[in-house]
Coordinates of C-alpha atoms and ligand atoms in Angstrom, one line a residue:
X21 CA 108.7 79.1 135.1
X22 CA 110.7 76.3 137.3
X23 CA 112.0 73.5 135.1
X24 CA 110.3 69.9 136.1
X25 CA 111.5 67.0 136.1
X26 CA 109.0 64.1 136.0
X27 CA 108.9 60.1 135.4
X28 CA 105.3 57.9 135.4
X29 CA 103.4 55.3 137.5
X30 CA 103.6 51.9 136.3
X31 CA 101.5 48.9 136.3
X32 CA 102.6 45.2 136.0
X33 CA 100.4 43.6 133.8
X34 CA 102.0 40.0 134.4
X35 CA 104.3 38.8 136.3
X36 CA 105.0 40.1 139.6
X37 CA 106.5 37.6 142.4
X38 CA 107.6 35.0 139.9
X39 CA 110.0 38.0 138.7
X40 CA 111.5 37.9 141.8
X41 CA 112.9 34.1 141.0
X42 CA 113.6 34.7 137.1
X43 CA 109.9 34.5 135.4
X44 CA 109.5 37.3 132.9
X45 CA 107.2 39.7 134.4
X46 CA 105.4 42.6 131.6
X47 CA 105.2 46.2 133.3
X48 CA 103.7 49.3 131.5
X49 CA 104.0 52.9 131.8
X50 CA 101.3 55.0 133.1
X51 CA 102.3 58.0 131.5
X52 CA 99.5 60.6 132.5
X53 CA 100.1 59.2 136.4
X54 CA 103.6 60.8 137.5
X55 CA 105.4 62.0 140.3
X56 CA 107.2 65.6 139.8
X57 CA 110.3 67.4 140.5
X58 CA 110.5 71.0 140.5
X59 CA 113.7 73.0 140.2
X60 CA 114.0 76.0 142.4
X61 CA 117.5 77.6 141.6
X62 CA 119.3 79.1 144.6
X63 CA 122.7 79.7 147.1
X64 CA 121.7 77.7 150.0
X65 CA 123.0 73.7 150.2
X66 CA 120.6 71.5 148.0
X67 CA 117.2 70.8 149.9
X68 CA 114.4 68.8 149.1
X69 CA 110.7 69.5 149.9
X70 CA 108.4 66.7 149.8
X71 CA 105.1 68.5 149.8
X72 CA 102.4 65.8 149.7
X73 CA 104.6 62.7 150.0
X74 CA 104.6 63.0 153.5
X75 CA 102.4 64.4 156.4
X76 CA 103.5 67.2 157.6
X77 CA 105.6 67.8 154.3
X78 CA 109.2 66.9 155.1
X79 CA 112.6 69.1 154.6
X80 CA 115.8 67.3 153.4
X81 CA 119.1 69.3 153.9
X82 CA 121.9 68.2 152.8
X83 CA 124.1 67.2 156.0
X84 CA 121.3 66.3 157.6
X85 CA 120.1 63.2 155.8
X86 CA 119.3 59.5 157.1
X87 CA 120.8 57.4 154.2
X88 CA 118.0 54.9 155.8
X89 CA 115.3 57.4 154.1
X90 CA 115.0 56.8 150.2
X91 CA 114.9 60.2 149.2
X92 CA 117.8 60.9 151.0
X93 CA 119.5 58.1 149.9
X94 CA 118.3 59.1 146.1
X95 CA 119.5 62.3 146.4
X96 CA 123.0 61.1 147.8
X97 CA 123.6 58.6 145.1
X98 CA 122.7 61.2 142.2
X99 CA 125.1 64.1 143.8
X100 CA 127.7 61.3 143.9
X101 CA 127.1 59.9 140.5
X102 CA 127.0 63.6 139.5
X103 CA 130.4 64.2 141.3
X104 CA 128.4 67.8 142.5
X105 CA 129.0 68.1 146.7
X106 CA 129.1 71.7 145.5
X107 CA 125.5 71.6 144.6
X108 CA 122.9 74.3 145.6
X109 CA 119.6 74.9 145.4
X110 CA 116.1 73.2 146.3
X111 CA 113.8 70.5 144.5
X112 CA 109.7 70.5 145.3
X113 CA 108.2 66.9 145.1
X114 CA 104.5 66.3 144.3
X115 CA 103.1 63.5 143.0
X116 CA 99.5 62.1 141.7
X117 CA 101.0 58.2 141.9
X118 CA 99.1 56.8 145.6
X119 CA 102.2 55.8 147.6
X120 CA 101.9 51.8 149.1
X121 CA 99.4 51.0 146.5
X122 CA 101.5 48.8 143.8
X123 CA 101.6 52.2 140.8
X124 CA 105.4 52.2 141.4
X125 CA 105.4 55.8 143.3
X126 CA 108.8 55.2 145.0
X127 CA 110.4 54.3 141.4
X128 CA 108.9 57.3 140.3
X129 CA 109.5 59.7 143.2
X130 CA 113.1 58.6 142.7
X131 CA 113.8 58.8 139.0
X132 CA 111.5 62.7 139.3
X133 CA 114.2 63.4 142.0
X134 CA 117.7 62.1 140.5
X135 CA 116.8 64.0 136.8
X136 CA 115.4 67.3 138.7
X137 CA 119.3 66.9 140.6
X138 CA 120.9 66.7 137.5
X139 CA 119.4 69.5 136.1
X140 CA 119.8 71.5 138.9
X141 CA 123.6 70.7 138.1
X142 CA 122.8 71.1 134.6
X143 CA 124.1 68.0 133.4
X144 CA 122.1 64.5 132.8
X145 CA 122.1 61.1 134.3
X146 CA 121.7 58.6 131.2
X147 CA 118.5 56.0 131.9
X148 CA 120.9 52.9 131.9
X149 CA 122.5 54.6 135.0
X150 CA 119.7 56.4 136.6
X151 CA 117.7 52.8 136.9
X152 CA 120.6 51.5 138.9
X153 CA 120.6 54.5 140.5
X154 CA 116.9 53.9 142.0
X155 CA 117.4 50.2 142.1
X156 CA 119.7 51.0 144.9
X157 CA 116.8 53.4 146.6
X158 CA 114.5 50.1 145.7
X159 CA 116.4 47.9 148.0
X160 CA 115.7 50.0 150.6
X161 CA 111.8 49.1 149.9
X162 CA 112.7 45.4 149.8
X163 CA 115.7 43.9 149.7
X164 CA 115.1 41.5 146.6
X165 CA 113.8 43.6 143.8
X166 CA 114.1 42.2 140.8
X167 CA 115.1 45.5 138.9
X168 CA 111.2 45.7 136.8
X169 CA 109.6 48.2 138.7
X170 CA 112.9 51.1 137.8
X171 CA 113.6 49.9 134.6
X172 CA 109.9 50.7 133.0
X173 CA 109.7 54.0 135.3
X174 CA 113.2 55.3 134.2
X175 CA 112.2 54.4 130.4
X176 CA 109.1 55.1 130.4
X177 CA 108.3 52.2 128.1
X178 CA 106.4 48.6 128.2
X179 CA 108.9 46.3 128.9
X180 CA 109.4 43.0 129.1
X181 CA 111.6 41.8 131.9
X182 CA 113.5 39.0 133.0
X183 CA 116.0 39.7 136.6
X184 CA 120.0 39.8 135.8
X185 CA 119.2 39.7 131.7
X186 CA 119.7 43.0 129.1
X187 CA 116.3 45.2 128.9
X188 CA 114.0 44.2 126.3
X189 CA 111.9 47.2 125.7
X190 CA 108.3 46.0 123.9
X191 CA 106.5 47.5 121.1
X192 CA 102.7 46.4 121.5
X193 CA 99.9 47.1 119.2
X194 CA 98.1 50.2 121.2
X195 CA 97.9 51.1 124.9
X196 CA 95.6 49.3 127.2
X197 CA 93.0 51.2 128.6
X198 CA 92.9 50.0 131.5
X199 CA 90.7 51.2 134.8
X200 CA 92.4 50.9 138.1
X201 CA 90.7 50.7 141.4
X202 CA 91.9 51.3 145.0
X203 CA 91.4 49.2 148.1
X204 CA 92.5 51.7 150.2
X205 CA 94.6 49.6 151.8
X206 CA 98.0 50.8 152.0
X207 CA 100.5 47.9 151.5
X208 CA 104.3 47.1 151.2
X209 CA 105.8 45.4 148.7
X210 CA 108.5 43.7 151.9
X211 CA 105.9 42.2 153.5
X212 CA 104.1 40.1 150.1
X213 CA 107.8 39.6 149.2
X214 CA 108.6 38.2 152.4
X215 CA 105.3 36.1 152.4
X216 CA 106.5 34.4 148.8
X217 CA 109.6 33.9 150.2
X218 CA 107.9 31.6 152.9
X219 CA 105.6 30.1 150.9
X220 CA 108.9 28.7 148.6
X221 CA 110.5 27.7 151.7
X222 CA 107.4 25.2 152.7
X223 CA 106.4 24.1 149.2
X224 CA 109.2 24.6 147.0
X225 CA 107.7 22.4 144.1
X226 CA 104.0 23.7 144.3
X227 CA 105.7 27.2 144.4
X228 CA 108.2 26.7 141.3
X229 CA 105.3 25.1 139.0
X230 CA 103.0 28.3 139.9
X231 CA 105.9 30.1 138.8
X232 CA 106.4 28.8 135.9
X233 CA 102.5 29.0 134.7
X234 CA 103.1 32.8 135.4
X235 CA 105.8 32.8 133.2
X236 CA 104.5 31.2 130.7
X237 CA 101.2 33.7 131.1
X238 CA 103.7 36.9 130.4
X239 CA 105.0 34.7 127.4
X240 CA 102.2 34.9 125.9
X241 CA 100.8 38.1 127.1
X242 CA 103.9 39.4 125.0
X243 CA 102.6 38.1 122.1
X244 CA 98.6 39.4 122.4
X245 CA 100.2 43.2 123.3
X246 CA 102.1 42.6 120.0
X247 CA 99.5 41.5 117.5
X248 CA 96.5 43.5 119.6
X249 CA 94.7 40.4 121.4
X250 CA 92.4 42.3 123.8
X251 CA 90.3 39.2 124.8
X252 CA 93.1 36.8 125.6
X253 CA 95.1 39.5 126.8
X254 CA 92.1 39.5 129.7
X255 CA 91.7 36.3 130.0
X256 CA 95.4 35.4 130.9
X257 CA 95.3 38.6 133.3
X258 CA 92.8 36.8 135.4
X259 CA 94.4 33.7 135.1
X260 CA 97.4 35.4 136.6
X261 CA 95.5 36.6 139.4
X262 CA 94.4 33.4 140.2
X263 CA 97.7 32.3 140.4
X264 CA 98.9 35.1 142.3
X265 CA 95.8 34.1 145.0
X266 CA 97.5 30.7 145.2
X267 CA 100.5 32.4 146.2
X268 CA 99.1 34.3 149.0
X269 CA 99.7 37.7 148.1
X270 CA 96.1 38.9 147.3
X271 CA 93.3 39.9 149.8
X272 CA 89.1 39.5 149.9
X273 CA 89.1 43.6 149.2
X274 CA 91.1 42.9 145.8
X275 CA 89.3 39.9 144.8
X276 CA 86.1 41.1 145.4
X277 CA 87.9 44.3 143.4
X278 CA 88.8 41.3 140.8
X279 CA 85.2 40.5 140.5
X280 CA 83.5 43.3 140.4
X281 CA 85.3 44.4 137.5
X282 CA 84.7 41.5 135.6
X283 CA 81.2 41.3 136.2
X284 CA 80.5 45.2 135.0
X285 CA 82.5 43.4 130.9
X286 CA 86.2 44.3 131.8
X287 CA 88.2 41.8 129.6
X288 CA 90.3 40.6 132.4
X289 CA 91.4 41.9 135.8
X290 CA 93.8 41.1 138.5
X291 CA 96.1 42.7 141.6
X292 CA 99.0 44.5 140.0
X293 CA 102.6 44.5 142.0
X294 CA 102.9 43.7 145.1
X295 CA 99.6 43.0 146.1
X296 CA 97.8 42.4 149.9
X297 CA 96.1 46.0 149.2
X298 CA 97.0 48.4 146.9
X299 CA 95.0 48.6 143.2
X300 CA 93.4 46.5 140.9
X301 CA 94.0 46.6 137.3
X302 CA 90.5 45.8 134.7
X303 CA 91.3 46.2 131.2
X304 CA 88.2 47.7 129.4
X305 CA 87.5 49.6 125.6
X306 CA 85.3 52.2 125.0
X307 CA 82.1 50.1 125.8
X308 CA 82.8 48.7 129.0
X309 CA 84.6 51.3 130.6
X310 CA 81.6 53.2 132.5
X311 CA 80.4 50.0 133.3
X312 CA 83.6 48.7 135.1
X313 CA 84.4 51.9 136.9
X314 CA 80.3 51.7 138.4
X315 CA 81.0 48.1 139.2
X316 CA 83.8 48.9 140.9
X317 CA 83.1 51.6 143.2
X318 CA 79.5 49.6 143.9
X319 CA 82.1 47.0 145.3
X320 CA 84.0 49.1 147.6
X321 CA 86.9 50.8 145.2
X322 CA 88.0 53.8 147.2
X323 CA 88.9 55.6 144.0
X324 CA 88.6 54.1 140.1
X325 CA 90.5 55.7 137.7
X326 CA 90.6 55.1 133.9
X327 CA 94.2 55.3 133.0
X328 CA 96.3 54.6 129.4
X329 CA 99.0 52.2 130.2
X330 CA 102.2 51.1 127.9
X331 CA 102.0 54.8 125.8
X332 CA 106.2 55.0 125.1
X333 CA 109.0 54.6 122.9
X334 CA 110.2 50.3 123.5
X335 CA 111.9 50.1 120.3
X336 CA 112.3 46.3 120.2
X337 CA 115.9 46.4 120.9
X338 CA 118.3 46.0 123.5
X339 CA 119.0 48.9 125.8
X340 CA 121.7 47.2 127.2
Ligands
MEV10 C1 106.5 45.0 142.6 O1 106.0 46.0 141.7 C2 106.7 43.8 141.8 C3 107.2 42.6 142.6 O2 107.4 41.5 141.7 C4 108.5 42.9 143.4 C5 109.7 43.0 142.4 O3 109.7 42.6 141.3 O4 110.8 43.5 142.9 C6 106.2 42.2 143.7

């Protein structure tokens, strides 16, 4: 069997935007929702097949690569890291993570791609230097990330982020079971950071307090995932979307979305990334979790799917 190379989806249970500016932001792992690399040993210059990341599937060759494309770019920045122009062979790229929809599938299609490359070269790139690596390939997304959206895909673990301080990896109590509903609307994370950027430019003050409630929301969202608060856990999730409405960046598809899910018991819900389309996150238990998803897709979901967020190894210390 072809090794595989893989990394996970991701949601950001509090905090996006306000990251952008220095709020701590909370993002999670969605370990069983991943994007894959397979490693097909062989003599010909390394090429990469994205089979169901683009339509027709699209053919890298090395040589023939627009560093404007992020796979390209990926795969150029790991054969440089790797010091391995020599390289040969091909890599095979699925993934289950919808692309444009806020689940983090370029982080992940990046880390799948720069491990599978170093395999292929049998060596390693270590995490702290892969998620540089891909925040590079990030920029091309947007040119402001603030770094959250690689750091929890590359370590596969909840953390809890701040932009331009060390990684603070999280332990929390249990993973969130958490459903996730579609819009269908494909969105990019440039144009709602581009529309916050505005938004600061014409009410800098309004902007900065709405910031600074957000922060204060993942503050203490770090402290329910510790000791297991489910209810206020929700209740500061919808609070956040709220806030994230005030800021432009949601849409009547995820609001109605927002709704629905809290109307069929979900214990909070609210956009997750960079919102204007993508998903919705509800976080539900055992008992409300058929009644969400039904709610949901009653309301227009294109697809609800019951997902385990923020399984992984955050071992409380610095990873710095
Ligand atoms: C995207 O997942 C999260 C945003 O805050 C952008 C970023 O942090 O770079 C919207």
């Amino acid at each position: 069997m072809s090794p595989v190379a893989s990394a996970p989806g991701k949601v950001i249970l509090c905090g996006e935007h306000a990251v952008v500016y220095g709020a701590p932001a909370i993002a999670l792992p969605l370990s069983g929702i991943r994007a894959y690399a397979k490693i097909v040993k062989g003599d010909h210059p390394l090429t990469i097949i994205a089979e169901d990341l683009a339509e027709p599937p699209r053919v890298y060759r090395t040589g023939e690569m627009d560093m404007a494309d992020p796979l390209a770019l990926m795969a150029r920045l790991a054969v440089e890291y790797l010091d391995a122009e020599d390289i040969s062979g091909a890599i095979r790229l699925k993934s289950d993570i919808p692309i444009a929809s806020g689940l983090g599938s370029g982080a992940a299609v990046s880390t799948a791609l720069g491990r599978a490359i170093a395999m292929l070269y049998a060596s390693e790139i270590p995490d702290k230097e892969l998620s540089q690596l891909v925040y590079e390939v990030e920029k091309l997304h947007h040119g402001t990330p603030s770094g959250v959206d690689n750091t929890v895909v590359v370590y596969e673990a909840p953390v809890y982020f701040i932009k331009d301080h060390s990684i603070d990896l999280i332990k929390i109590a249990k993973p969130l079971q958490l459903v996730l509903a579609e819009t269908g609307i494909a969105a990019l994370t440039r144009d709602a950071v581009a529309a916050v950027r505005r938004r600061r430019q014409s009410a800098p003050a309004r902007t900065a307090a709405t910031f600074a409630e957000i922060g204060a929301i993942a503050n203490e969202a770090r402290d329910c995932l510790a000791s297991g608060a489910t209810r206020r856990l929700g209740e500061l999730m919808t609070a956040n979307h709220r806030l994230l409405q005030g800021l432009d960046v949601s849409s009547p598809e995820l609001d109605r979305l927002v709704a629905a899910g809290l109307n069929g018991g979900a214990y909070g819900a609210k956009l997750s990334g960079g919102g204007r389309g993508g998903n919705i996150i509800a976080l539900v238990d055992e008992h409300s979790v058929d009644a969400v998803r039904a709610k949901l897709l009653e309301a227009g979901a294109k697809r609800a799917m019951v997902a385990s967020a923020g399984e992984g190894t955050g071992d409380d210390d610095d990873s710095d």
